[in-house]
């Protein structure tokens, strides 16, 4: 709309000095003799990042062209029921909304899962340090670990160590009512997440306090963070912020109660495999595999009615003055 996006402003400042004054500017442009004084002109530039002003400009342009919908305002001032509001949602293009939200960091989740048992052992074993049985058992484990370092083929000792550690875990669970996860289960969860949601940070926002089944979902990308990383976001706002944030973006997915989409695999309806070329039979089967993935993808941030997904232009804490 505006022939591109301006991301920076450069300001030029010219200053003049007399005599031997040192002003510390970088670029000398010219020097001339004026009376008895030497005068020098210097030029310096300042580059200004304008993220927030850029957002204001985009919002203003979209609003003026009537293609930005403020979801909170549309519902609160529209004098319509929630069901009537949902009928209008498929017509939304650019949206803005403010509400309660959560960040879902799958990489952080995997780190916690991987270290969950060790953290449990650290927390609960400290309460058992004075128990004679615990002391003896812990000493036996430590001795065996030292012994493993000197053995060229310590398979037997490894099996013994694993058995001792399982017994140690059982002691923690029985005496401290702790719950340790099965290591095989942890590995399988990690494989599942690596397959379907590697390097994902999801954002979920509910614009309405009452009808909170209507949510806006967004997948965040690390390259577009203004500064810091995903951990900084969690440490700053928390994984479930206790202040309302705003999201501004373009709608990319808007599921309906009744799916209106044409299934592109329907081209094979009415054909028996014997009527198709061998290559077509292979393509049909291959595309069927992709279709089966949809059920798995629903576990990981594919919106279902009445939720919508947006590609975010910005997620921020809005301050109005």
mmCIF file of C-alpha atoms in Angstrom:
data_model
loop_
_atom_site.group_PDB
_atom_site.id
_atom_site.type_symbol
_atom_site.label_atom_id
_atom_site.label_comp_id
_atom_site.label_asym_id
_atom_site.label_seq_id
_atom_site.Cartn_x
_atom_site.Cartn_y
_atom_site.Cartn_z
ATOM 1 C CA UNK A 1 0.000 0.000 0.000
ATOM 2 C CA UNK A 2 2.864 2.382 0.773
ATOM 3 C CA UNK A 3 5.363 1.126 -1.846
ATOM 4 C CA UNK A 4 7.284 -0.924 0.697
ATOM 5 C CA UNK A 5 8.017 -0.793 4.399
ATOM 6 C CA UNK A 6 10.341 1.773 5.903
ATOM 7 C CA UNK A 7 12.300 0.082 8.691
ATOM 8 C CA UNK A 8 14.872 2.753 9.605
ATOM 9 C CA UNK A 9 15.301 6.548 9.560
ATOM 10 C CA UNK A 10 18.673 8.209 9.052
ATOM 11 C CA UNK A 11 19.146 11.731 10.387
ATOM 12 C CA UNK A 12 21.997 13.982 9.211
ATOM 13 C CA UNK A 13 23.444 16.545 11.629
ATOM 14 C CA UNK A 14 25.906 19.255 10.519
ATOM 15 C CA UNK A 15 27.955 21.142 13.098
ATOM 16 C CA UNK A 16 30.556 23.863 12.797
ATOM 17 C CA UNK A 17 33.502 24.555 15.095
ATOM 18 C CA UNK A 18 36.204 27.172 15.396
ATOM 19 C CA UNK A 19 39.823 27.037 16.429
ATOM 20 C CA UNK A 20 41.141 23.717 17.631
ATOM 21 C CA UNK A 21 37.969 22.459 19.283
ATOM 22 C CA UNK A 22 37.670 18.683 19.111
ATOM 23 C CA UNK A 23 34.057 17.601 18.833
ATOM 24 C CA UNK A 24 34.646 13.947 18.123
ATOM 25 C CA UNK A 25 32.612 13.644 14.935
ATOM 26 C CA UNK A 26 33.607 11.097 12.374
ATOM 27 C CA UNK A 27 33.531 12.697 8.906
ATOM 28 C CA UNK A 28 35.283 15.957 8.031
ATOM 29 C CA UNK A 29 33.613 17.636 5.059
ATOM 30 C CA UNK A 30 35.480 20.910 4.517
ATOM 31 C CA UNK A 31 37.791 23.443 6.101
ATOM 32 C CA UNK A 32 37.935 27.151 5.257
ATOM 33 C CA UNK A 33 39.749 30.319 6.412
ATOM 34 C CA UNK A 34 37.287 32.858 7.832
ATOM 35 C CA UNK A 35 38.989 35.874 9.393
ATOM 36 C CA UNK A 36 41.533 34.766 11.973
ATOM 37 C CA UNK A 37 39.713 31.535 12.925
ATOM 38 C CA UNK A 38 39.879 28.126 11.388
ATOM 39 C CA UNK A 39 36.383 26.761 10.973
ATOM 40 C CA UNK A 40 35.546 23.152 10.314
ATOM 41 C CA UNK A 41 32.254 21.559 9.390
ATOM 42 C CA UNK A 42 31.476 18.045 10.452
ATOM 43 C CA UNK A 43 28.682 15.665 9.546
ATOM 44 C CA UNK A 44 27.345 12.827 11.654
ATOM 45 C CA UNK A 45 24.448 10.463 11.026
ATOM 46 C CA UNK A 46 22.061 8.762 13.414
ATOM 47 C CA UNK A 47 20.112 5.661 12.511
ATOM 48 C CA UNK A 48 16.803 5.266 14.335
ATOM 49 C CA UNK A 49 14.889 1.988 14.584
ATOM 50 C CA UNK A 50 11.164 2.644 14.202
ATOM 51 C CA UNK A 51 9.493 -0.702 15.001
ATOM 52 C CA UNK A 52 6.723 0.792 17.065
ATOM 53 C CA UNK A 53 6.085 3.768 14.819
ATOM 54 C CA UNK A 54 6.061 1.425 11.818
ATOM 55 C CA UNK A 55 3.357 -0.622 13.545
ATOM 56 C CA UNK A 56 1.324 2.544 14.150
ATOM 57 C CA UNK A 57 1.651 3.521 10.479
ATOM 58 C CA UNK A 58 0.574 0.094 9.234
ATOM 59 C CA UNK A 59 -2.394 -0.001 11.597
ATOM 60 C CA UNK A 60 -3.453 3.478 10.502
ATOM 61 C CA UNK A 61 -3.214 2.588 6.787
ATOM 62 C CA UNK A 62 -5.173 -0.640 7.162
ATOM 63 C CA UNK A 63 -7.846 1.084 9.251
ATOM 64 C CA UNK A 64 -8.257 3.888 6.726
ATOM 65 C CA UNK A 65 -8.726 1.323 3.954
ATOM 66 C CA UNK A 66 -11.239 -0.562 6.101
ATOM 67 C CA UNK A 67 -9.437 -3.937 5.998
ATOM 68 C CA UNK A 68 -8.336 -4.116 9.643
ATOM 69 C CA UNK A 69 -10.821 -5.485 12.183
ATOM 70 C CA UNK A 70 -10.360 -4.763 15.877
ATOM 71 C CA UNK A 71 -11.953 -7.943 17.201
ATOM 72 C CA UNK A 72 -12.622 -6.626 20.712
ATOM 73 C CA UNK A 73 -14.249 -3.481 19.385
ATOM 74 C CA UNK A 74 -16.160 -5.359 16.671
ATOM 75 C CA UNK A 75 -17.788 -7.660 19.221
ATOM 76 C CA UNK A 76 -18.201 -5.273 22.160
ATOM 77 C CA UNK A 77 -19.738 -2.446 20.122
ATOM 78 C CA UNK A 78 -21.416 -4.493 17.423
ATOM 79 C CA UNK A 79 -24.543 -5.309 19.420
ATOM 80 C CA UNK A 80 -24.548 -8.863 18.074
ATOM 81 C CA UNK A 81 -24.619 -12.321 19.638
ATOM 82 C CA UNK A 82 -21.520 -14.514 19.772
ATOM 83 C CA UNK A 83 -22.925 -16.847 17.096
ATOM 84 C CA UNK A 84 -23.641 -13.866 14.838
ATOM 85 C CA UNK A 85 -20.090 -12.667 15.407
ATOM 86 C CA UNK A 86 -18.702 -16.070 14.358
ATOM 87 C CA UNK A 87 -20.558 -15.812 11.039
ATOM 88 C CA UNK A 88 -18.564 -12.654 10.266
ATOM 89 C CA UNK A 89 -15.141 -14.049 11.168
ATOM 90 C CA UNK A 90 -14.465 -15.676 7.728
ATOM 91 C CA UNK A 91 -14.637 -12.189 6.196
ATOM 92 C CA UNK A 92 -11.820 -10.840 8.391
ATOM 93 C CA UNK A 93 -8.471 -10.216 6.676
ATOM 94 C CA UNK A 94 -6.200 -8.257 9.015
ATOM 95 C CA UNK A 95 -7.132 -8.458 12.690
ATOM 96 C CA UNK A 96 -6.096 -6.899 15.960
ATOM 97 C CA UNK A 97 -7.071 -8.279 19.364
ATOM 98 C CA UNK A 98 -6.205 -7.841 23.029
ATOM 99 C CA UNK A 99 -6.710 -10.470 25.720
ATOM 100 C CA UNK A 100 -5.307 -13.107 28.039
ATOM 101 C CA UNK A 101 -2.700 -15.296 26.408
ATOM 102 C CA UNK A 102 -0.158 -18.096 26.775
ATOM 103 C CA UNK A 103 3.194 -18.959 25.183
ATOM 104 C CA UNK A 104 3.738 -22.639 24.388
ATOM 105 C CA UNK A 105 7.466 -23.270 23.937
ATOM 106 C CA UNK A 106 7.952 -26.852 22.735
ATOM 107 C CA UNK A 107 11.757 -26.726 22.962
ATOM 108 C CA UNK A 108 11.520 -25.639 26.597
ATOM 109 C CA UNK A 109 8.980 -28.389 27.203
ATOM 110 C CA UNK A 110 11.422 -30.976 25.805
ATOM 111 C CA UNK A 111 14.232 -29.666 28.029
ATOM 112 C CA UNK A 112 12.023 -29.955 31.086
ATOM 113 C CA UNK A 113 10.918 -33.462 30.094
ATOM 114 C CA UNK A 114 14.524 -34.569 29.528
ATOM 115 C CA UNK A 115 15.625 -33.343 32.958
ATOM 116 C CA UNK A 116 12.403 -34.012 34.866
ATOM 117 C CA UNK A 117 13.595 -37.139 36.686
ATOM 118 C CA UNK A 118 16.962 -35.656 37.613
ATOM 119 C CA UNK A 119 15.250 -32.580 39.044
ATOM 120 C CA UNK A 120 12.912 -34.833 41.061
ATOM 121 C CA UNK A 121 15.892 -36.812 42.374
ATOM 122 C CA UNK A 122 17.694 -33.606 43.365
ATOM 123 C CA UNK A 123 14.665 -32.203 45.209
ATOM 124 C CA UNK A 124 13.527 -35.317 47.050
ATOM 125 C CA UNK A 125 16.851 -37.025 47.748
ATOM 126 C CA UNK A 126 17.930 -34.066 49.908
ATOM 127 C CA UNK A 127 15.217 -35.060 52.392
ATOM 128 C CA UNK A 128 16.627 -38.589 52.616
ATOM 129 C CA UNK A 129 20.262 -37.720 53.300
ATOM 130 C CA UNK A 130 20.069 -38.723 56.977
ATOM 131 C CA UNK A 131 18.417 -42.093 56.326
ATOM 132 C CA UNK A 132 20.958 -44.944 56.905
ATOM 133 C CA UNK A 133 19.482 -47.048 54.089
ATOM 134 C CA UNK A 134 19.708 -44.124 51.700
ATOM 135 C CA UNK A 135 23.311 -43.350 52.690
ATOM 136 C CA UNK A 136 24.372 -46.930 52.115
ATOM 137 C CA UNK A 137 22.570 -47.168 48.807
ATOM 138 C CA UNK A 138 23.964 -43.859 47.562
ATOM 139 C CA UNK A 139 27.504 -44.835 48.540
ATOM 140 C CA UNK A 140 27.155 -48.130 46.663
ATOM 141 C CA UNK A 141 26.022 -46.278 43.519
ATOM 142 C CA UNK A 142 28.907 -43.792 43.744
ATOM 143 C CA UNK A 143 31.481 -46.571 44.232
ATOM 144 C CA UNK A 144 30.139 -48.471 41.257
ATOM 145 C CA UNK A 145 30.288 -45.340 39.062
ATOM 146 C CA UNK A 146 33.950 -44.824 39.997
ATOM 147 C CA UNK A 147 34.638 -48.475 39.241
ATOM 148 C CA UNK A 148 33.059 -48.166 35.781
ATOM 149 C CA UNK A 149 35.697 -45.611 34.765
ATOM 150 C CA UNK A 150 38.469 -48.190 35.193
ATOM 151 C CA UNK A 151 36.772 -51.122 33.411
ATOM 152 C CA UNK A 152 37.466 -51.683 29.689
ATOM 153 C CA UNK A 153 34.188 -53.632 29.141
ATOM 154 C CA UNK A 154 31.874 -52.697 31.997
ATOM 155 C CA UNK A 155 28.640 -54.252 30.675
ATOM 156 C CA UNK A 156 28.034 -56.289 33.829
ATOM 157 C CA UNK A 157 28.671 -53.300 36.073
ATOM 158 C CA UNK A 158 26.373 -51.083 33.953
ATOM 159 C CA UNK A 159 23.504 -53.539 34.393
ATOM 160 C CA UNK A 160 24.153 -53.611 38.136
ATOM 161 C CA UNK A 161 24.247 -49.797 38.266
ATOM 162 C CA UNK A 162 20.944 -49.553 36.383
ATOM 163 C CA UNK A 163 19.355 -51.954 38.860
ATOM 164 C CA UNK A 164 20.676 -49.942 41.833
ATOM 165 C CA UNK A 165 19.415 -46.689 40.365
ATOM 166 C CA UNK A 166 15.955 -48.186 39.790
ATOM 167 C CA UNK A 167 15.938 -49.296 43.416
ATOM 168 C CA UNK A 168 17.055 -45.796 44.433
ATOM 169 C CA UNK A 169 14.198 -44.259 42.435
ATOM 170 C CA UNK A 170 11.715 -46.653 44.028
ATOM 171 C CA UNK A 171 12.936 -45.538 47.456
ATOM 172 C CA UNK A 172 12.292 -41.884 46.552
ATOM 173 C CA UNK A 173 8.822 -42.674 45.182
ATOM 174 C CA UNK A 174 7.811 -44.755 48.217
ATOM 175 C CA UNK A 175 9.138 -42.503 50.952
ATOM 176 C CA UNK A 176 8.527 -39.074 49.402
ATOM 177 C CA UNK A 177 5.423 -39.744 47.248
ATOM 178 C CA UNK A 178 7.356 -38.525 44.222
ATOM 179 C CA UNK A 179 6.511 -39.510 40.642
ATOM 180 C CA UNK A 180 9.312 -40.348 38.226
ATOM 181 C CA UNK A 181 8.554 -40.759 34.539
ATOM 182 C CA UNK A 182 9.535 -43.816 32.563
ATOM 183 C CA UNK A 183 12.670 -42.975 30.555
ATOM 184 C CA UNK A 184 11.368 -44.788 27.465
ATOM 185 C CA UNK A 185 8.200 -42.695 27.614
ATOM 186 C CA UNK A 186 10.279 -39.509 27.790
ATOM 187 C CA UNK A 187 12.302 -40.505 24.719
ATOM 188 C CA UNK A 188 9.163 -41.326 22.740
ATOM 189 C CA UNK A 189 7.574 -37.983 23.609
ATOM 190 C CA UNK A 190 10.738 -36.208 22.424
ATOM 191 C CA UNK A 191 10.684 -38.140 19.125
ATOM 192 C CA UNK A 192 7.016 -37.226 18.658
ATOM 193 C CA UNK A 193 7.682 -33.524 19.315
ATOM 194 C CA UNK A 194 10.792 -33.480 17.122
ATOM 195 C CA UNK A 195 8.742 -34.953 14.280
ATOM 196 C CA UNK A 196 5.694 -32.700 14.441
ATOM 197 C CA UNK A 197 6.712 -29.527 16.279
ATOM 198 C CA UNK A 198 10.466 -28.977 16.156
ATOM 199 C CA UNK A 199 11.609 -25.465 17.170
ATOM 200 C CA UNK A 200 8.081 -24.234 17.802
ATOM 201 C CA UNK A 201 6.933 -21.397 19.996
ATOM 202 C CA UNK A 202 3.178 -21.009 19.805
ATOM 203 C CA UNK A 203 1.121 -18.059 20.973
ATOM 204 C CA UNK A 204 -2.514 -18.369 22.023
ATOM 205 C CA UNK A 205 -4.783 -15.409 22.845
ATOM 206 C CA UNK A 206 -8.437 -15.241 23.938
ATOM 207 C CA UNK A 207 -9.975 -11.811 23.130
ATOM 208 C CA UNK A 208 -13.133 -12.465 25.183
ATOM 209 C CA UNK A 209 -13.197 -13.364 28.868
ATOM 210 C CA UNK A 210 -16.516 -15.209 28.580
ATOM 211 C CA UNK A 211 -16.406 -16.860 25.145
ATOM 212 C CA UNK A 212 -12.857 -18.096 25.600
ATOM 213 C CA UNK A 213 -13.256 -20.971 23.130
ATOM 214 C CA UNK A 214 -12.707 -18.323 20.436
ATOM 215 C CA UNK A 215 -8.926 -18.007 20.341
ATOM 216 C CA UNK A 216 -6.270 -16.562 18.065
ATOM 217 C CA UNK A 217 -3.268 -18.808 17.421
ATOM 218 C CA UNK A 218 0.119 -17.797 16.008
ATOM 219 C CA UNK A 219 3.434 -19.510 15.355
ATOM 220 C CA UNK A 220 6.346 -17.263 16.391
ATOM 221 C CA UNK A 221 9.711 -17.197 14.603
ATOM 222 C CA UNK A 222 12.958 -16.423 16.371
ATOM 223 C CA UNK A 223 14.301 -14.372 13.436
ATOM 224 C CA UNK A 224 11.581 -11.770 13.967
ATOM 225 C CA UNK A 225 12.054 -11.110 17.668
ATOM 226 C CA UNK A 226 12.917 -7.448 18.249
ATOM 227 C CA UNK A 227 15.561 -8.504 20.758
ATOM 228 C CA UNK A 228 16.537 -11.480 22.886
ATOM 229 C CA UNK A 229 15.237 -14.989 22.400
ATOM 230 C CA UNK A 230 12.260 -17.134 23.360
ATOM 231 C CA UNK A 231 13.583 -17.676 26.883
ATOM 232 C CA UNK A 232 13.743 -13.900 27.386
ATOM 233 C CA UNK A 233 10.051 -13.660 26.462
ATOM 234 C CA UNK A 234 9.139 -16.328 29.025
ATOM 235 C CA UNK A 235 11.326 -14.723 31.717
ATOM 236 C CA UNK A 236 9.871 -11.258 30.981
ATOM 237 C CA UNK A 237 6.159 -11.977 30.635
ATOM 238 C CA UNK A 238 5.893 -15.551 31.925
ATOM 239 C CA UNK A 239 4.555 -18.486 29.920
ATOM 240 C CA UNK A 240 1.061 -17.342 30.952
ATOM 241 C CA UNK A 241 1.220 -13.527 31.273
ATOM 242 C CA UNK A 242 -0.858 -11.877 33.999
ATOM 243 C CA UNK A 243 -1.331 -8.732 31.917
ATOM 244 C CA UNK A 244 -3.237 -8.639 28.652
ATOM 245 C CA UNK A 245 -1.186 -8.517 25.441
ATOM 246 C CA UNK A 246 -2.209 -7.547 21.913
ATOM 247 C CA UNK A 247 -1.704 -9.300 18.591
ATOM 248 C CA UNK A 248 -1.886 -7.790 15.129
ATOM 249 C CA UNK A 249 -1.671 -9.874 11.952
ATOM 250 C CA UNK A 250 -3.266 -11.374 8.861
ATOM 251 C CA UNK A 251 -5.697 -14.294 9.149
ATOM 252 C CA UNK A 252 -4.187 -17.488 7.709
ATOM 253 C CA UNK A 253 -6.643 -20.150 8.880
ATOM 254 C CA UNK A 254 -10.339 -19.881 9.694
ATOM 255 C CA UNK A 255 -11.990 -23.303 10.172
ATOM 256 C CA UNK A 256 -15.777 -23.499 9.895
ATOM 257 C CA UNK A 257 -18.259 -25.671 11.754
ATOM 258 C CA UNK A 258 -19.006 -27.388 8.455
ATOM 259 C CA UNK A 259 -15.913 -27.844 6.294
ATOM 260 C CA UNK A 260 -16.507 -26.092 2.974
ATOM 261 C CA UNK A 261 -13.203 -27.044 1.399
ATOM 262 C CA UNK A 262 -12.902 -29.157 -1.739
ATOM 263 C CA UNK A 263 -10.806 -32.270 -1.072
ATOM 264 C CA UNK A 264 -8.272 -32.435 -3.891
ATOM 265 C CA UNK A 265 -8.023 -36.202 -3.457
ATOM 266 C CA UNK A 266 -11.639 -36.480 -4.640
ATOM 267 C CA UNK A 267 -10.312 -36.586 -8.187
ATOM 268 C CA UNK A 268 -9.849 -40.327 -7.669
ATOM 269 C CA UNK A 269 -13.435 -40.971 -6.532
ATOM 270 C CA UNK A 270 -15.152 -43.326 -8.925
ATOM 271 C CA UNK A 271 -11.909 -44.867 -10.190
ATOM 272 C CA UNK A 272 -10.783 -48.369 -9.309
ATOM 273 C CA UNK A 273 -7.021 -48.882 -9.061
ATOM 274 C CA UNK A 274 -7.217 -51.209 -12.078
ATOM 275 C CA UNK A 275 -8.382 -48.240 -14.148
ATOM 276 C CA UNK A 276 -5.390 -46.094 -13.211
ATOM 277 C CA UNK A 277 -1.841 -46.073 -14.518
ATOM 278 C CA UNK A 278 0.733 -47.572 -12.145
ATOM 279 C CA UNK A 279 2.191 -44.107 -11.522
ATOM 280 C CA UNK A 280 -1.278 -42.749 -10.650
ATOM 281 C CA UNK A 281 -1.874 -45.580 -8.172
ATOM 282 C CA UNK A 282 1.405 -44.670 -6.469
ATOM 283 C CA UNK A 283 0.558 -40.940 -6.416
ATOM 284 C CA UNK A 284 -2.914 -41.683 -5.018
ATOM 285 C CA UNK A 285 -1.435 -43.760 -2.178
ATOM 286 C CA UNK A 286 1.266 -41.176 -1.489
ATOM 287 C CA UNK A 287 -1.200 -38.312 -1.263
ATOM 288 C CA UNK A 288 -3.353 -40.419 1.049
ATOM 289 C CA UNK A 289 -0.437 -40.556 3.477
ATOM 290 C CA UNK A 290 -0.278 -36.737 3.557
ATOM 291 C CA UNK A 291 -4.003 -36.627 4.266
ATOM 292 C CA UNK A 292 -3.555 -38.979 7.222
ATOM 293 C CA UNK A 293 -1.047 -36.544 8.742
ATOM 294 C CA UNK A 294 -3.825 -33.995 9.294
ATOM 295 C CA UNK A 295 -5.062 -35.936 12.319
ATOM 296 C CA UNK A 296 -1.598 -35.719 13.930
ATOM 297 C CA UNK A 297 -1.217 -32.043 13.077
ATOM 298 C CA UNK A 298 -4.384 -31.225 15.011
ATOM 299 C CA UNK A 299 -2.421 -32.001 18.178
ATOM 300 C CA UNK A 300 -0.006 -29.207 17.368
ATOM 301 C CA UNK A 301 -1.611 -25.885 16.762
ATOM 302 C CA UNK A 302 -3.821 -26.464 13.763
ATOM 303 C CA UNK A 303 -6.878 -24.417 14.782
ATOM 304 C CA UNK A 304 -10.305 -25.985 15.073
ATOM 305 C CA UNK A 305 -13.618 -24.122 15.009
ATOM 306 C CA UNK A 306 -14.116 -21.477 16.364
ATOM 307 C CA UNK A 307 -10.372 -20.732 16.698
ATOM 308 C CA UNK A 308 -8.445 -18.888 13.990
ATOM 309 C CA UNK A 309 -4.735 -18.640 13.129
ATOM 310 C CA UNK A 310 -2.859 -15.507 12.112
ATOM 311 C CA UNK A 311 0.568 -14.739 10.742
ATOM 312 C CA UNK A 312 1.592 -12.094 13.300
ATOM 313 C CA UNK A 313 2.902 -8.710 12.267
ATOM 314 C CA UNK A 314 3.394 -7.848 15.921
ATOM 315 C CA UNK A 315 2.694 -9.111 19.428
ATOM 316 C CA UNK A 316 3.076 -6.415 22.044
ATOM 317 C CA UNK A 317 1.829 -4.743 25.187
ATOM 318 C CA UNK A 318 -0.307 -1.851 23.988
ATOM 319 C CA UNK A 319 -0.069 1.503 25.748
ATOM 320 C CA UNK A 320 -2.693 4.097 24.771
ATOM 321 C CA UNK A 321 -2.211 7.747 25.691
#
